[in-house]
Coordinates of C-alpha atoms and ligand atoms in Angstrom, one line a residue:
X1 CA 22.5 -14.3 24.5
X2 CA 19.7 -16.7 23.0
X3 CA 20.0 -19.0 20.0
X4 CA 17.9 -17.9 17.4
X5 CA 15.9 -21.1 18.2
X6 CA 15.7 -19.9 21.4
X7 CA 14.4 -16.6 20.6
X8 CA 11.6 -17.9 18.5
X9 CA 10.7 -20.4 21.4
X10 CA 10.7 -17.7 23.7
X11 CA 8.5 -15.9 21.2
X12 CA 5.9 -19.0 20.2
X13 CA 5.5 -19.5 23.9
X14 CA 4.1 -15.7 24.1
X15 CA 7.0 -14.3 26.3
X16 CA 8.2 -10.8 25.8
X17 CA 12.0 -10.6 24.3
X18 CA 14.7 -8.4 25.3
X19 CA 15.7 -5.5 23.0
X20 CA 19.2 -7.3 22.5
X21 CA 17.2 -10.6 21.5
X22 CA 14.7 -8.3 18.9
X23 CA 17.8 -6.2 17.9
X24 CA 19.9 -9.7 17.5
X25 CA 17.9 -11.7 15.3
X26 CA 16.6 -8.6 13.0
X27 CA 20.2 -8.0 12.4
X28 CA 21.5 -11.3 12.0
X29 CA 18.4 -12.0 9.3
X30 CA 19.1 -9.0 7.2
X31 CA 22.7 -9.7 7.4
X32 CA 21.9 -13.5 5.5
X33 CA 22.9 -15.2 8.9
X34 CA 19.3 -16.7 10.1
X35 CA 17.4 -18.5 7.3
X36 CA 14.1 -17.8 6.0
X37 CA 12.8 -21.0 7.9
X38 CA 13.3 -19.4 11.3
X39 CA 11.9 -16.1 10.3
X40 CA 9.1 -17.1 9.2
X41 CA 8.6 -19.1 12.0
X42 CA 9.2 -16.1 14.3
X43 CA 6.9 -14.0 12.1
X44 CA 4.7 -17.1 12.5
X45 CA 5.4 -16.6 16.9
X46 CA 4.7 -13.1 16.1
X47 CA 1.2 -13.4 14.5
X48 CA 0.2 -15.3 17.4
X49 CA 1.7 -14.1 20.3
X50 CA 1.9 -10.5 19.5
X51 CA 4.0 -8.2 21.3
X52 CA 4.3 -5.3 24.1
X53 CA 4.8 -1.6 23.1
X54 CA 8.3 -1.7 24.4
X55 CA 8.9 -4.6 21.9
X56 CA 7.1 -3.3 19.3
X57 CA 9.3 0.1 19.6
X58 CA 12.2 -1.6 19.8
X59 CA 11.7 -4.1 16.5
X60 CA 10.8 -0.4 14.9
X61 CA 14.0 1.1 15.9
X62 CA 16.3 -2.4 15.2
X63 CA 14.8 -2.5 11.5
X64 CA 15.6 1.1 11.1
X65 CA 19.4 0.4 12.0
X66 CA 20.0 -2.2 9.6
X67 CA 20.0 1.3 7.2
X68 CA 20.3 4.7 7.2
X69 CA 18.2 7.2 8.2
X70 CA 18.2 9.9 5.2
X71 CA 19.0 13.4 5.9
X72 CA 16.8 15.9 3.7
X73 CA 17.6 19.0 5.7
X74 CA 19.7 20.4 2.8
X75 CA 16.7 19.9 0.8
X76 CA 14.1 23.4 1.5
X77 CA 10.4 23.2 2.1
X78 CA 8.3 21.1 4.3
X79 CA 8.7 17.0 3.6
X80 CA 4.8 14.9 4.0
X81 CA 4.4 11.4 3.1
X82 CA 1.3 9.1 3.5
X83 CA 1.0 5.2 3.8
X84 CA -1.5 3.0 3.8
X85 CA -1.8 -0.2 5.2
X86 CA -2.9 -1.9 2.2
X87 CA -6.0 -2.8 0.3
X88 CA -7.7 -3.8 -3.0
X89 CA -7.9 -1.3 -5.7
X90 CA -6.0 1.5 -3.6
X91 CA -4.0 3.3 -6.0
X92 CA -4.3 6.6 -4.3
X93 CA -0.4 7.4 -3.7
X94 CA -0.1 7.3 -7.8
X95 CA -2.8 10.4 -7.1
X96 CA -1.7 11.4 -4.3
X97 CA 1.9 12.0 -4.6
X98 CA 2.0 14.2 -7.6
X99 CA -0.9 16.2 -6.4
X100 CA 0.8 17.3 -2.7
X101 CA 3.6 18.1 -4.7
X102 CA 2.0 20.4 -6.6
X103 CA 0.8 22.1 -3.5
X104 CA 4.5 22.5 -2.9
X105 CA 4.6 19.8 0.0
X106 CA 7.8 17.7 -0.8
X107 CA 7.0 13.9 -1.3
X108 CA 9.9 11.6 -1.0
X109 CA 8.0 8.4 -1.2
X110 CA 9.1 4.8 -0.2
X111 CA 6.4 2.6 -0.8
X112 CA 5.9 -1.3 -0.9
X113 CA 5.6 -4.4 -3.2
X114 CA 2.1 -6.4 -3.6
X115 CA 1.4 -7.6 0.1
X116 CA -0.6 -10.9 0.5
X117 CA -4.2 -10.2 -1.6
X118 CA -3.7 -6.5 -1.9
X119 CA -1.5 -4.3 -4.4
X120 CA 1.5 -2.3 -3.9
X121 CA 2.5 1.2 -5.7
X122 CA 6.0 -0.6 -6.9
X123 CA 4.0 -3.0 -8.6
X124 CA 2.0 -0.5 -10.3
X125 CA 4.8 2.2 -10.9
X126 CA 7.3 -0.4 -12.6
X127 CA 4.5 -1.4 -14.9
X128 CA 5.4 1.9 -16.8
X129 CA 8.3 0.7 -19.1
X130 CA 11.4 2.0 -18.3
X131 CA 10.5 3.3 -15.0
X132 CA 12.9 3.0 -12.5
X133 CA 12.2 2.5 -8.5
X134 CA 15.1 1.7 -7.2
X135 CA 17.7 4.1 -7.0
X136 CA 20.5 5.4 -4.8
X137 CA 20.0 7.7 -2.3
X138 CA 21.9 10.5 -3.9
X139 CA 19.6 9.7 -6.6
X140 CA 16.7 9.7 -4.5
X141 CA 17.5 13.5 -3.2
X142 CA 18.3 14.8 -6.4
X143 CA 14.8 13.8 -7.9
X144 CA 13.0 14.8 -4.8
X145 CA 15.2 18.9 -4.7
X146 CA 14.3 18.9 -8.7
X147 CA 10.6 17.4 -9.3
X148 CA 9.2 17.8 -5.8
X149 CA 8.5 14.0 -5.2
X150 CA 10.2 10.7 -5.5
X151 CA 8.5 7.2 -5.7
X152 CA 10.8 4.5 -4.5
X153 CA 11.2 0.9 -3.3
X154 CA 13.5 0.3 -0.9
X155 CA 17.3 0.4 -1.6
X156 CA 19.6 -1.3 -0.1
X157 CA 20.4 1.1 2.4
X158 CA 17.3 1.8 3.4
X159 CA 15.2 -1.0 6.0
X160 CA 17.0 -3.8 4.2
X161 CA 15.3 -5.5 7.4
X162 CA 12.0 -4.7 5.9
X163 CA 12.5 -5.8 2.6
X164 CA 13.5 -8.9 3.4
X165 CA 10.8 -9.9 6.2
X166 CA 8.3 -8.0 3.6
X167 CA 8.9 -10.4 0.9
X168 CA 8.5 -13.2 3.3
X169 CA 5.8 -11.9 5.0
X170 CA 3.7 -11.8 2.0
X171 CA 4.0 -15.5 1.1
X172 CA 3.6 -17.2 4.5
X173 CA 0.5 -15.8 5.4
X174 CA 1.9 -13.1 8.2
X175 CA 1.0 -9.9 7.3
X176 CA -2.0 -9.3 9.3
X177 CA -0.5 -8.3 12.9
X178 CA -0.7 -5.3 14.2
X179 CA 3.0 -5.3 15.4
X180 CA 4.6 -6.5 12.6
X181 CA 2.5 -3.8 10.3
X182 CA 3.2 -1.0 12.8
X183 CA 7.2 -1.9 12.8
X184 CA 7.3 -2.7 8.4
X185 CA 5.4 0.6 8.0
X186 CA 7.2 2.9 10.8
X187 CA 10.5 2.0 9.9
X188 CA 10.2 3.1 6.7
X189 CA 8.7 6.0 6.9
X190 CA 10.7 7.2 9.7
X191 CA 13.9 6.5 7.4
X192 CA 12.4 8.6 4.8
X193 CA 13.7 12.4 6.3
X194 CA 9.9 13.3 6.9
X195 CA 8.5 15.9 8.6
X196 CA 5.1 15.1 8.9
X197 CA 3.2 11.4 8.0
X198 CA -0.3 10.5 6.8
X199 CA -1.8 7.0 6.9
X200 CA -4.4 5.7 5.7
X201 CA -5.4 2.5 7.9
X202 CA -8.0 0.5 6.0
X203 CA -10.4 -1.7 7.2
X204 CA -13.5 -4.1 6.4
X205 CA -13.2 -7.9 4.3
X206 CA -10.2 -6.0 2.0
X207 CA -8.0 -5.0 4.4
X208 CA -5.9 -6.6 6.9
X209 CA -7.9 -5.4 9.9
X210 CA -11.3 -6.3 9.4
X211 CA -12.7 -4.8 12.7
X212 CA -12.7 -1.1 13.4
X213 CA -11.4 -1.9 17.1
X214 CA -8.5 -3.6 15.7
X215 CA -7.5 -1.1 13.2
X216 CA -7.8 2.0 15.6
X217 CA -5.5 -0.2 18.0
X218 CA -2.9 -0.5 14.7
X219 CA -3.5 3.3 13.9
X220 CA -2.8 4.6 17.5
X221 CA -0.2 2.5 17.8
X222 CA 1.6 4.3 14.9
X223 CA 0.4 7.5 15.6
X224 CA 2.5 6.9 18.8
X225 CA 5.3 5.5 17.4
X226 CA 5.5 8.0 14.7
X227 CA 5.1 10.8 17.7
X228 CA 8.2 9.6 19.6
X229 CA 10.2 9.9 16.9
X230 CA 8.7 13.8 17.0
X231 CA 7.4 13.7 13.2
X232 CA 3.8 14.8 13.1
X233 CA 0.9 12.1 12.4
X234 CA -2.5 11.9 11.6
X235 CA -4.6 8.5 11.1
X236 CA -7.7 7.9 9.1
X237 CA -9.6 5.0 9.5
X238 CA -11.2 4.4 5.7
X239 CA -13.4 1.9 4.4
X240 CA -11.6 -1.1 2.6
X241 CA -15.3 -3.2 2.2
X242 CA -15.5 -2.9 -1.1
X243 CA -11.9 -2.0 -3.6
X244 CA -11.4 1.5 -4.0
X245 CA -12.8 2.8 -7.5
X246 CA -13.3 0.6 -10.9
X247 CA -9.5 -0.9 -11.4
X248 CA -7.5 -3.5 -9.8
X249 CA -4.4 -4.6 -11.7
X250 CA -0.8 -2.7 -12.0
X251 CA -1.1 -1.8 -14.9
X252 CA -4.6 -0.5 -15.1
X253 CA -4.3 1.1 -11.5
X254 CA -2.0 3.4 -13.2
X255 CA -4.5 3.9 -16.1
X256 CA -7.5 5.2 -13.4
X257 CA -4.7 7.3 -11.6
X258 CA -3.6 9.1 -14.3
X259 CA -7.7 9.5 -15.6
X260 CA -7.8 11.0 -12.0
X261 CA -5.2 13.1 -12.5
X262 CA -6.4 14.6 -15.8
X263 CA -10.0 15.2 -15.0
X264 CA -11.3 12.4 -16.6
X265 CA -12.6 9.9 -14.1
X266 CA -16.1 10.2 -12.2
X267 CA -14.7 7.8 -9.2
X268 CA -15.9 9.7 -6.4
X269 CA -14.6 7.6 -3.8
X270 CA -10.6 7.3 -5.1
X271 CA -11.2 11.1 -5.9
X272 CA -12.6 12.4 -2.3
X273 CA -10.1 10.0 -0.2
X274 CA -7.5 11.5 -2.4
X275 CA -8.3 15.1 -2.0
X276 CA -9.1 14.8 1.6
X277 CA -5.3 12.8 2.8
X278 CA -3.5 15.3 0.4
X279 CA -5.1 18.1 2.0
X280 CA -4.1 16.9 5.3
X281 CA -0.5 16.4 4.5
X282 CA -0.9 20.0 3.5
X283 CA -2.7 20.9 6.3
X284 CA 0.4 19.4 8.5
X285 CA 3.0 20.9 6.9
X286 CA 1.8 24.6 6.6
X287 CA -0.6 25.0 9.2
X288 CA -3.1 25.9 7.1
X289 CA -6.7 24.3 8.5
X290 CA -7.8 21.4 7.1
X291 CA -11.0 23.0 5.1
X292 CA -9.1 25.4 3.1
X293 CA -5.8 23.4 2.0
X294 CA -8.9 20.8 0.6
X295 CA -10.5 24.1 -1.2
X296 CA -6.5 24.3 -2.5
X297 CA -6.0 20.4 -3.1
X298 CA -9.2 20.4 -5.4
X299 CA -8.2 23.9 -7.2
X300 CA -5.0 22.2 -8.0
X301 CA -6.0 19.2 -8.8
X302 CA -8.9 20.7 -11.4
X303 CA -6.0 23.1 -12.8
X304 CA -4.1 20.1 -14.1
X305 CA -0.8 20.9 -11.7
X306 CA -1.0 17.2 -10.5
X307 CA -1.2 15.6 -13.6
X308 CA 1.7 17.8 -15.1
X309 CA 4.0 16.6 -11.7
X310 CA 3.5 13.3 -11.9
X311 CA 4.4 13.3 -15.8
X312 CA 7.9 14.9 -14.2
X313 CA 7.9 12.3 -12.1
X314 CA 7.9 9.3 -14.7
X315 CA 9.9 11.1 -16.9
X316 CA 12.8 11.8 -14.2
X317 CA 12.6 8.4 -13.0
X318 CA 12.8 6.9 -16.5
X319 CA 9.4 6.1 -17.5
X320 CA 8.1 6.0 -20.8
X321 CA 5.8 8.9 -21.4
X322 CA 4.3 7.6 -24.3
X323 CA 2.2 5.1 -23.0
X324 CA 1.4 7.9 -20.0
X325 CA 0.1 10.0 -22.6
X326 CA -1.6 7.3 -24.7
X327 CA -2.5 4.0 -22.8
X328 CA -4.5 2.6 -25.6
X329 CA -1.1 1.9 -27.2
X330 CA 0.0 -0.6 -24.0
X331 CA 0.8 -4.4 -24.8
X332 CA -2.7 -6.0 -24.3
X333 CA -3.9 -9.2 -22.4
X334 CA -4.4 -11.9 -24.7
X335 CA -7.4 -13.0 -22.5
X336 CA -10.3 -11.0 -21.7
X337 CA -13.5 -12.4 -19.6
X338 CA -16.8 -11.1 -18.3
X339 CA -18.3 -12.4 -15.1
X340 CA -21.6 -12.0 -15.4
X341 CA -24.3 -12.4 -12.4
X342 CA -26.9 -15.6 -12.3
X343 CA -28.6 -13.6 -9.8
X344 CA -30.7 -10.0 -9.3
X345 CA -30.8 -7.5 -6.8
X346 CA -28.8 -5.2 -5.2
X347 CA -25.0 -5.4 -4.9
X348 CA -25.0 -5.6 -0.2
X349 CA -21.7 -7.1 -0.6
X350 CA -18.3 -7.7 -2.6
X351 CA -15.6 -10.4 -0.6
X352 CA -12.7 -7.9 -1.2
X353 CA -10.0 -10.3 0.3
X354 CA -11.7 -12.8 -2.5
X355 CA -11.4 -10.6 -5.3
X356 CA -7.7 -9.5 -4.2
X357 CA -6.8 -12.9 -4.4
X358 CA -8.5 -13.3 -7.6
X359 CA -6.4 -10.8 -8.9
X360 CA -2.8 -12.3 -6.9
X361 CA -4.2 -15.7 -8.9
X362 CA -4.0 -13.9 -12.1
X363 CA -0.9 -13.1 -11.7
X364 CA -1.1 -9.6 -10.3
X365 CA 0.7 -10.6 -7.1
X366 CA 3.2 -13.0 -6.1
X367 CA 2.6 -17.0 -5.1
X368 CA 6.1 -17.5 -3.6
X369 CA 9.5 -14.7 -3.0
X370 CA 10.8 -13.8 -6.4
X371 CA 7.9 -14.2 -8.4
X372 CA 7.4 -11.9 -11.6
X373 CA 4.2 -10.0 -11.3
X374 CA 2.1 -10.2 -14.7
X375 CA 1.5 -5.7 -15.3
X376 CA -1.2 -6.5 -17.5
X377 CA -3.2 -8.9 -15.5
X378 CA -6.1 -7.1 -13.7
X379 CA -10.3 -6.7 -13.0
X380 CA -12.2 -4.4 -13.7
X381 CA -14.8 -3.7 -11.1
X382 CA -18.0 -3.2 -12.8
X383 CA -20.4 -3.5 -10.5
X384 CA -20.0 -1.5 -7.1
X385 CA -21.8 -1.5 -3.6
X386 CA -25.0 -0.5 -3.4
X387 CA -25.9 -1.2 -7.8
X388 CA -28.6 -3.0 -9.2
X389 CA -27.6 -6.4 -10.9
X390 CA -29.8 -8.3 -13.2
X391 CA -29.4 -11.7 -14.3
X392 CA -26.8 -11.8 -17.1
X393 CA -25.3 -8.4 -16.1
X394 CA -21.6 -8.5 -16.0
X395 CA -20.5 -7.8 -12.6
X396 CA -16.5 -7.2 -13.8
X397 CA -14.3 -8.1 -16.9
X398 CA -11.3 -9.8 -16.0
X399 CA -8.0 -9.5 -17.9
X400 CA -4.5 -12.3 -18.2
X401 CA -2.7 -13.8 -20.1
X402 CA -3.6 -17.7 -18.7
X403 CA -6.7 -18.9 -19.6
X404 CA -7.0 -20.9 -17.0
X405 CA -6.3 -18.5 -14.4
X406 CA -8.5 -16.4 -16.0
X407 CA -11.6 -18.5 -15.7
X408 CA -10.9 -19.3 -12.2
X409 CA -11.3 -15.7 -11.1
X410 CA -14.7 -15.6 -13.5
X411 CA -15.9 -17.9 -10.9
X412 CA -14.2 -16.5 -7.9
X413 CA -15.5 -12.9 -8.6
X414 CA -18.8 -14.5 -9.0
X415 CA -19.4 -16.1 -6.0
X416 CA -17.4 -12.8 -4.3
X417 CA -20.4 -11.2 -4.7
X418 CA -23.3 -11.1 -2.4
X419 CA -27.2 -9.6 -3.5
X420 CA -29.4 -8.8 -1.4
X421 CA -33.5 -7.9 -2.2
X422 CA -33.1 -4.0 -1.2
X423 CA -31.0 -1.7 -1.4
X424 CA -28.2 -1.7 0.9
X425 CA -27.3 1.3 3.4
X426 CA -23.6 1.1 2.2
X427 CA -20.4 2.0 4.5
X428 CA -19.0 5.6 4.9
X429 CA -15.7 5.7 3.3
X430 CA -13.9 7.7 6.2
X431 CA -14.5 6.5 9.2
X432 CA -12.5 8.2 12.0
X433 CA -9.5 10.3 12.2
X434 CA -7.1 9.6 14.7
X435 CA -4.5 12.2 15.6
Ligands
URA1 N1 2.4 -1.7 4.2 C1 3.7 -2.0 4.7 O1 4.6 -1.3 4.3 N2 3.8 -3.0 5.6 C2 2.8 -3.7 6.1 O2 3.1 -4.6 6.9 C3 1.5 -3.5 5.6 C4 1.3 -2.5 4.7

C-alpha cells in the first residue's frame, strides 16, 4: 500500500488511484490519522488533475462508509430530497422543504454549511435561536415519521468524511471540481434513505460551474451516480448569474423564505424555481406528470400548507417561533449602508462570485475552519438584472456589525455591478433538465 504522500504524488502527477488507495486515505483522514496539510494538498491534486468515473465512484462510495447509510423503510410514504450545488442568494430548500412536505412527499434533509462565496441552509437554519441541526439519527427519524421533513447537518455518523473535507474544502480554495462536488454531494444524499433526488446544478459568475458544458458534465455525472445506486434523479441546470431573489445573509435568507412561504413576497424567480423542483420531487415520487403536481405545488403553496409545515418544523427542532412569526423583533445590525450607483443605465450584469464574497467578508461565511458565522450580517439586493439605475440610486443596503467590513462590501458591490446603455436580454432561469 502507498504512503499517504505517495498517494497524493500519484494524484498531483494526474495518475488514476486504486480503490484501496481512495478508500485508504478517506478513511484514514476521517479517522484523525492524515493531517489537514495532506488533504488539502490531495484536494489541491484533485482540483487539478481530476479523476476517472471509476475513481470518482469509488471516493463516493469510501465517504459513504465512513457512516451509515440510514434505513427509513419503517418510516411509510415516498422519501424526495433536492440539493443544490451552491449559489448566492439560494435559499430555496428553507421553501422548498416544507412545501413538498405538505404535498405529503417526505423530506429528510441533510444539507451543508456556507461553501467558499456562496451560503449554506445550516447557516441560515441555526440563525433561528434555539434551532437545533444536529441531531441523532433516532432523532432525525422521529422528526421526519411526525412533521414530514427534517433539516439537518451532518452527524457524526453520517459522511463524517464529508464534513471534514467540506470544512476544508471551503477555506483552501477547492470546491470547484466536478469530482469532488459530485462525491461531497452523492454521498450524502445517498446516506439519506431516499427514494428519489432533485438537484439543482447552478451555473453562470455565482456558481461554481460557470460554463453550461461544465455543469451538465457535473449534473450527468450525478445523475449517474445517483442511478447506480437505483434512487431516481432528475438535474436542472438553473441560472446562478445573478443571486436568486432580493436577500443574501442567514438571517435574512430566512426572512424572504418564510415571506415566500406566507404569500407575501413578489420574487418571481425564488418563487417559480421553487414551485417547479418541488413539483418534480412530487412528480418522482407519485408518478403524477410534471404539469399537474406544479398545478398541486402552487395550490398548496397559495393555501398556506407550506408555511404551516415549516413552522412544525422549527418548532420540533427547537426553534424559536417568535421571531418566525415576528422578524421585526430580531437582534439588529448595528451597521447599515447603502451602495449607491455613480453610474446610469441598465443593470447587464451583477459579479455574483463578487458579491458572495462581499457577503463571506461581512461575516456571513467563514475566512478559516471553525469560524463563527455573523446571522445578522447580509445584503440586500436592490437592484436586479435587467433594472434601470440612475446616478445616486442605491443599488443594495448592506447590513454587519464591523464598520469596516461593512464599507469594504459598499465598494465591492459597487464595482460588482456592470451598466450597460440598453436594456439587456437577461438569462433564462432554467436552463436544461437533465434526467
Ligand atoms: N454542496 C455540497 O454539499 N458539496 C459541494 O461540494 C458543493 C455543494
Amino acid at each position: 500500500m502507498l504512503s499517504a504522500y505517495e498517494i497524493i504524488r500519484k494524484k498531483r502527477d494526474g495518475n488514476s488511484l486504486s480503490a484501496e488507495e481512495i478508500d485508504y486515505f478517506v478513511r484514514e483522514y476521517t479517522a484523525g490519522n492524515l493531517p489537514d496539510y495532506q488533504a488539502s494538498s490531495f484536494l489541491m491534486a484533485t482540483y487539478f488533475t481530476g479523476m476517472s468515473d471509476e475513481e470518482i465512484l469509488q471516493f463516493t462510495k469510501s465517504m459513504m462508509s465512513t457512516g451509515v447509510v440510514v434505513d427509513l423503510s419503517d418510516i411509510p410514504g415516498p422519501k424526495a430530497d433536492k440539493h443544490s450545488t451552491g449559489g448566492v442568494g439560494d435559499k430555496i430548500s428553507l421553501i422548498l422543504a416544507p412545501l413538498a412536505a405538505a404535498c405529503g412527499v417526505k423530506v429528510p434533509m441533510v444539507s451543508g454549511r456556507g461553501l467558499g462565496h456562496t451560503g449554506g441552509t445550516v447557516d441560515k437554519l441555526e440563525s433561528i435561536p434555539g434551532f437545533r441541526t444536529r441531531m441523532s439519527i433516532g432523532e432525525y427519524k422521529q422528526i421526519l415519521a411526525r412533521v414530514g421533513l427534517v433539516m439537518s447537518a451532518q452527524s457524526e455518523d453520517l459522511v463524517p468524511a464529508d464534513r471534514k473535507l467540506y470544512a476544508l474544502r471551503d477555506v483552501t480554495a477547492t470546491v470547484e471540481s466536478i469530482p469532488l462536488i459530485t462525491s461531497s454531494i452523492m454521498s450524502k444524499k445517498l446516506s439519506e434513505g431516499i427514494d428519489a433526488l432533485v438537484l439543482d446544478v447552478k451555473v453562470g459568475n455565482g456558481a461554481f460551474m460557470r460554463k453550461t458544458a461544465d455543469a451538465r458534465k457535473l449534473a450527468k455525472y450525478m445523475v449517474k451516480v445517483g442511478k447506480l445506486y437505483g434512487k431516481k434523479v432528475t438535474a436542472y441546470l438553473t441560472d446562478m448569474s445573478q443571486p436568486l431573489g432580493r436577500e443574501i445573509g442567514n438571517w435574512d435568507e430566512v426572512v424572504e423564505s418564510v415571506m415566500v412561504l406566507r404569500g407575501e413576497s413578489k420574487s418571481a424567480d425564488i418563487i417559480g424555481l421553487t414551485e417547479l423542483l418541488t413539483a418534480e420531487m412530487v412528480s418522482l415520487c407519485t408518478g403524477e406528470n410534471l404539469t399537474s403536481a406544479k398545478k398541486r405545488v402552487e395550490k398548496t403553496l397559495a393555501s398556506g400548507a407550506g408555511y404551516e409545515k415549516f413552522l412544525d418544523m422549527v418548532r420540533a427542532q427547537g426553534g424559536d417561533l417568535k421571531v418566525i412569526r415576528n422578524p421585526g423583533s430580531y437582534p439588529k445590525p448595528r451597521f447599515v449602508l447603502e451602495a449607491k450607483s455613480v453610474r446610469s443605465g441598465y443593470v447587464s450584469e451583477i459579479d455574483t462570485f463578487g458579491v458572495g464574497m462581499a457577503n463571506v467578508k461581512l461575516g456571513g461565511g467563514r475566512a478559516k475552519v471553525g469560524d463563527k458565522v455573523d446571522p445578522v450580517a447580509g445584503i440586500t439586493i436592490v437592484k436586479k438584472a435587467g433594472e434601470k439605475v440612475s446616478v445616486g440610486d442605491v443599488l443594495a443596503v448592506v447590513r454587519a456589525n464591523d464598520d469596516s467590513r461593512a464599507k469594504a462590501a459598499v465598494e465591492q458591490i459597487i464595482s460588482s455591478y456592470v451598466l450597460s446603455a440598453s436594456k439587456p436580454a437577461g438569462s433564462k432561469l432554467i436552463k436544461e433538465r437533465i434526467s
